[in-house]
mmCIF file of C-alpha atoms in Angstrom:
data_model
loop_
_atom_site.group_PDB
_atom_site.id
_atom_site.type_symbol
_atom_site.label_atom_id
_atom_site.label_comp_id
_atom_site.label_asym_id
_atom_site.label_seq_id
_atom_site.Cartn_x
_atom_site.Cartn_y
_atom_site.Cartn_z
ATOM 1 C CA MET A 313 112.390 97.267 174.842
ATOM 2 C CA GLU A 314 115.049 99.592 176.083
ATOM 3 C CA PHE A 315 114.113 99.513 179.752
ATOM 4 C CA MET A 316 117.320 100.906 181.204
ATOM 5 C CA ARG A 317 117.169 103.924 178.897
ATOM 6 C CA VAL A 318 113.512 104.546 179.749
ATOM 7 C CA LEU A 319 114.111 104.190 183.492
ATOM 8 C CA GLN A 320 117.128 106.471 183.367
ATOM 9 C CA GLY A 321 115.497 109.142 181.214
ATOM 10 C CA THR A 322 117.840 112.133 181.166
ATOM 11 C CA GLY A 323 119.097 111.429 184.681
ATOM 12 C CA GLU A 324 121.722 109.191 186.185
ATOM 13 C CA GLU A 325 121.376 105.417 186.318
ATOM 14 C CA MET A 326 120.467 104.073 189.744
ATOM 15 C CA GLU A 327 121.601 100.635 190.913
ATOM 16 C CA ILE A 328 117.984 99.657 191.664
ATOM 17 C CA TYR A 329 117.149 99.953 187.955
ATOM 18 C CA LYS A 330 119.023 96.708 187.271
ATOM 19 C CA GLU A 331 116.627 94.792 189.527
ATOM 20 C CA ILE A 332 113.625 96.557 188.029
ATOM 21 C CA VAL A 333 114.757 95.738 184.480
ATOM 22 C CA ILE A 334 114.851 92.038 185.391
ATOM 23 C CA CYS A 335 111.200 92.275 186.481
ATOM 24 C CA LEU A 336 110.180 94.217 183.386
ATOM 25 C CA GLU A 337 111.843 91.676 181.111
ATOM 26 C CA ASP A 338 110.325 88.686 182.931
ATOM 27 C CA LEU A 339 107.194 89.317 184.994
ATOM 28 C CA ASN A 340 107.662 85.936 186.704
ATOM 29 C CA GLN A 341 110.650 87.461 188.525
ATOM 30 C CA LEU A 342 108.528 90.188 190.156
ATOM 31 C CA PRO A 343 107.205 88.193 193.149
ATOM 32 C CA ASP A 344 110.724 87.175 194.187
ATOM 33 C CA ARG A 345 112.312 90.569 193.585
ATOM 34 C CA VAL A 346 109.657 92.954 194.891
ATOM 35 C CA GLU A 347 110.860 92.779 198.511
ATOM 36 C CA PRO A 348 114.548 93.468 197.773
ATOM 37 C CA ILE A 349 113.547 96.334 195.481
ATOM 38 C CA VAL A 350 111.293 97.864 198.139
ATOM 39 C CA ARG A 351 113.928 97.428 200.853
ATOM 40 C CA SER A 352 116.491 99.179 198.657
ATOM 41 C CA ALA A 353 114.069 102.024 197.969
ATOM 42 C CA GLN A 354 113.411 102.454 201.701
ATOM 43 C CA LEU A 355 117.031 103.562 202.093
ATOM 44 C CA PHE A 356 116.675 106.360 199.519
ATOM 45 C CA ASN A 357 116.537 110.044 200.368
ATOM 46 C CA GLU A 358 113.757 112.255 198.953
ATOM 47 C CA PRO A 359 115.506 113.227 195.688
ATOM 48 C CA GLU A 360 116.357 109.567 195.006
ATOM 49 C CA LEU A 361 112.762 108.506 195.709
ATOM 50 C CA GLU A 362 111.494 111.179 193.351
ATOM 51 C CA GLN A 363 113.925 109.991 190.673
ATOM 52 C CA LEU A 364 112.742 106.392 191.160
ATOM 53 C CA ARG A 365 109.081 107.345 191.008
ATOM 54 C CA PHE A 366 109.505 109.236 187.766
ATOM 55 C CA ALA A 367 111.477 106.303 186.356
ATOM 56 C CA LEU A 368 108.491 104.037 187.020
ATOM 57 C CA VAL A 369 106.135 106.640 185.556
ATOM 58 C CA ARG A 370 108.307 106.840 182.422
ATOM 59 C CA VAL A 371 107.936 103.075 181.964
ATOM 60 C CA GLN A 372 104.151 103.381 182.204
ATOM 61 C CA ILE A 373 104.079 106.218 179.668
ATOM 62 C CA TYR A 374 106.441 104.323 177.358
ATOM 63 C CA THR A 375 104.210 101.235 177.412
ATOM 64 C CA ASP A 376 101.138 103.353 176.650
ATOM 65 C CA ILE A 377 102.883 104.907 173.662
ATOM 66 C CA HIS A 378 104.087 101.550 172.319
ATOM 67 C CA SER A 379 101.107 99.398 173.321
ATOM 68 C CA THR A 380 99.936 98.938 169.734
ATOM 69 C CA GLN A 381 103.115 97.016 168.906
ATOM 70 C CA ASP A 382 102.463 94.224 171.420
ATOM 71 C CA MET A 383 99.474 94.873 173.674
ATOM 72 C CA GLU A 384 99.971 91.852 175.945
ATOM 73 C CA LYS A 385 103.647 92.586 176.550
ATOM 74 C CA ALA A 386 102.896 96.273 177.191
ATOM 75 C CA GLN A 387 100.247 95.322 179.768
ATOM 76 C CA ARG A 388 102.670 93.022 181.608
ATOM 77 C CA ILE A 389 105.365 95.687 181.721
ATOM 78 C CA ARG A 390 102.921 98.372 182.861
ATOM 79 C CA TYR A 391 101.609 96.011 185.552
ATOM 80 C CA ALA A 392 105.119 95.448 186.944
ATOM 81 C CA ALA A 393 105.863 99.187 187.016
ATOM 82 C CA GLN A 394 102.532 99.929 188.704
ATOM 83 C CA VAL A 395 102.963 97.224 191.341
ATOM 84 C CA LEU A 396 106.392 98.567 192.260
ATOM 85 C CA GLU A 397 105.120 102.149 192.386
ATOM 86 C CA ARG A 398 102.138 101.199 194.569
ATOM 87 C CA VAL A 399 104.227 99.128 196.975
ATOM 88 C CA ILE A 400 106.959 101.758 197.308
ATOM 89 C CA PHE A 401 104.841 104.930 197.212
ATOM 90 C CA GLY A 402 101.331 103.790 198.182
ATOM 91 C CA SER A 403 99.643 105.123 195.041
ATOM 92 C CA LEU A 404 100.139 105.747 191.356
ATOM 93 C CA LEU A 405 101.200 109.247 190.368
ATOM 94 C CA LEU A 406 99.412 109.040 187.013
ATOM 95 C CA GLU A 407 96.241 107.737 188.660
ATOM 96 C CA VAL A 408 96.228 110.576 191.212
ATOM 97 C CA THR A 409 96.852 113.141 188.472
ATOM 98 C CA GLU A 410 94.042 111.733 186.316
ATOM 99 C CA ARG A 411 91.575 111.793 189.222
ATOM 100 C CA SER A 412 92.530 115.372 190.108
ATOM 101 C CA ALA A 413 91.805 116.455 186.544
ATOM 102 C CA GLU A 414 88.264 115.029 186.663
#
């Protein structure tokens, strides 16, 4: 998958994306890299945090769209993106939006 492109979207590449891509490519890396990723994110200003959050949301949307190609791989990638979003932001933007719509 083209993780860097999905994370970046139409915006600028952030240094933190490199660490996130490692986790998305190999879920076994997530436990060791979650703390450095979170610590990096804690130094971000509001616009940078918003950019990061939407990057993680883009990954979740991308995996939903492409889940029929390899369901197990898509679930692992989505899991990594959701864990990072929950740890950094305390909740999932898509989950909150879905609940609000109900």
